[in-house]
Amino acid sequence: MKFKKGDIVDFIGTQHYRKPNGKVFFTVKPGIARIDGTVEGAEHPYYLVATYGSKSTVKGWVKEDTVKEYHKEIKINPVSFAESKLVKIALIDENQIKVVNWSNQNWIGAFRLTSINQREKIAKTAEKYYADKLTNISNKDFLNQCLKEIQIEPIEELNKTAFIATGLFFNFLSEDYKTSTDYLRRGDILLGRNIVAIVLTNGKKGNQIGSTAVSKPIIEGAKKTISIAKDIVPKTVETITAKENPTQQDQKLMGNYTTIKECELKNGINLGPLVKLPKGFKVFSLGFFENDEDTQWLYVKAEYKNNIYNGFIDKNNLIK
């Protein structure tokens, strides 16, 4: 079946039925609805419940051809909280989407998609649903509708294990990301006990890595996670991170590389060096990169002379 229980859909019909194979119908108004039940092979396979009050009165079984995908493409939103002075989050309260100022809800997880474009689309989706005053929706359905817009499979349970299992999120272990807004970015996902929130505004240090953060970038298919933070190395080791952050990722680029000549690890593709690495030196890439004309710059981790460096290196200087 094209849709499943919990999906938000566009009901374009004018009739609903009491039973999946019933003959008696009732006239109703079209509009946005939630699928509350399915019977594969039935004449009227979807049980819909209106989410928009007077805009739709459907509450029954409907024909398959009257159910269409809702908001397949997110257009420019009538409301955006990207420039808000206070960090805003979208969440479900009493089965209704609300946008509120961030507060410490004893968050137990903070997750970030690796793609900035995906994070922006998730934030825009949450804003769109808020502007449409979408109601009668659960925390899990809200999250999965946002993820559906970027072609990510539904998360079955609202817990850290389920997020990590997708292999698509950074899992921030540091309290920096759970007790403060400083390092949050638009499109981050916060997980609490029986609550989930989408961050709609960058924190004041959102373009930096938390000074005490332990981040685990989780890569699909990887059996282990790679940490690049200060806390997991001896106190004498310093972590030095580039001023610029990568914005693109290709998982095919993930892996270990070796320098084929002496070369620079840089602060940014157009910025100065962090350190010079010798020929034959090993570095590790999580697949993040930037392009500059004909050059691809990999964002790599290098442990060199008792320091850990995270910066950009010309891919032409590496062999995998």
CSV table of N, CA and C in Angstrom, one decimal, residues 230 233-239 305-308:
chain,number,residue,atom,x,y,z
A,230,LYS,N,37.8,16.3,22.5
A,230,LYS,CA,38.8,16.4,23.4
A,230,LYS,C,38.7,15.3,24.5
A,233,VAL,N,40.5,11.7,24.6
A,233,VAL,CA,41.9,11.6,24.4
A,233,VAL,C,42.6,12.1,25.7
A,234,PRO,N,43.8,11.8,25.9
A,234,PRO,CA,44.5,12.2,27.1
A,234,PRO,C,44.5,13.8,27.2
A,235,LYS,N,44.5,14.3,28.5
A,235,LYS,CA,44.5,15.7,28.7
A,235,LYS,C,45.6,16.5,28.0
A,236,THR,N,46.7,15.8,27.7
A,236,THR,CA,47.8,16.5,27.1
A,236,THR,C,47.6,16.7,25.6
A,237,VAL,N,46.6,16.1,25.1
A,237,VAL,CA,46.3,16.2,23.6
A,237,VAL,C,45.3,17.3,23.4
A,238,GLU,N,45.7,18.2,22.4
A,238,GLU,CA,44.8,19.3,22.1
A,238,GLU,C,44.1,19.0,20.7
A,239,THR,N,42.8,19.3,20.7
A,239,THR,CA,42.1,19.2,19.4
A,239,THR,C,42.0,20.6,18.7
A,305,LYS,N,51.7,14.8,16.1
A,305,LYS,CA,52.5,15.4,17.1
A,305,LYS,C,51.7,15.7,18.3
A,306,ASN,N,51.0,14.7,18.9
A,306,ASN,CA,50.3,14.9,20.1
A,306,ASN,C,49.1,15.8,20.0
A,307,ASN,N,48.7,16.1,18.8
A,307,ASN,CA,47.4,16.9,18.6
A,307,ASN,C,46.5,16.2,17.7
A,308,ILE,N,45.2,16.6,17.8
A,308,ILE,CA,44.2,16.1,16.8
A,308,ILE,C,43.8,17.2,16.0
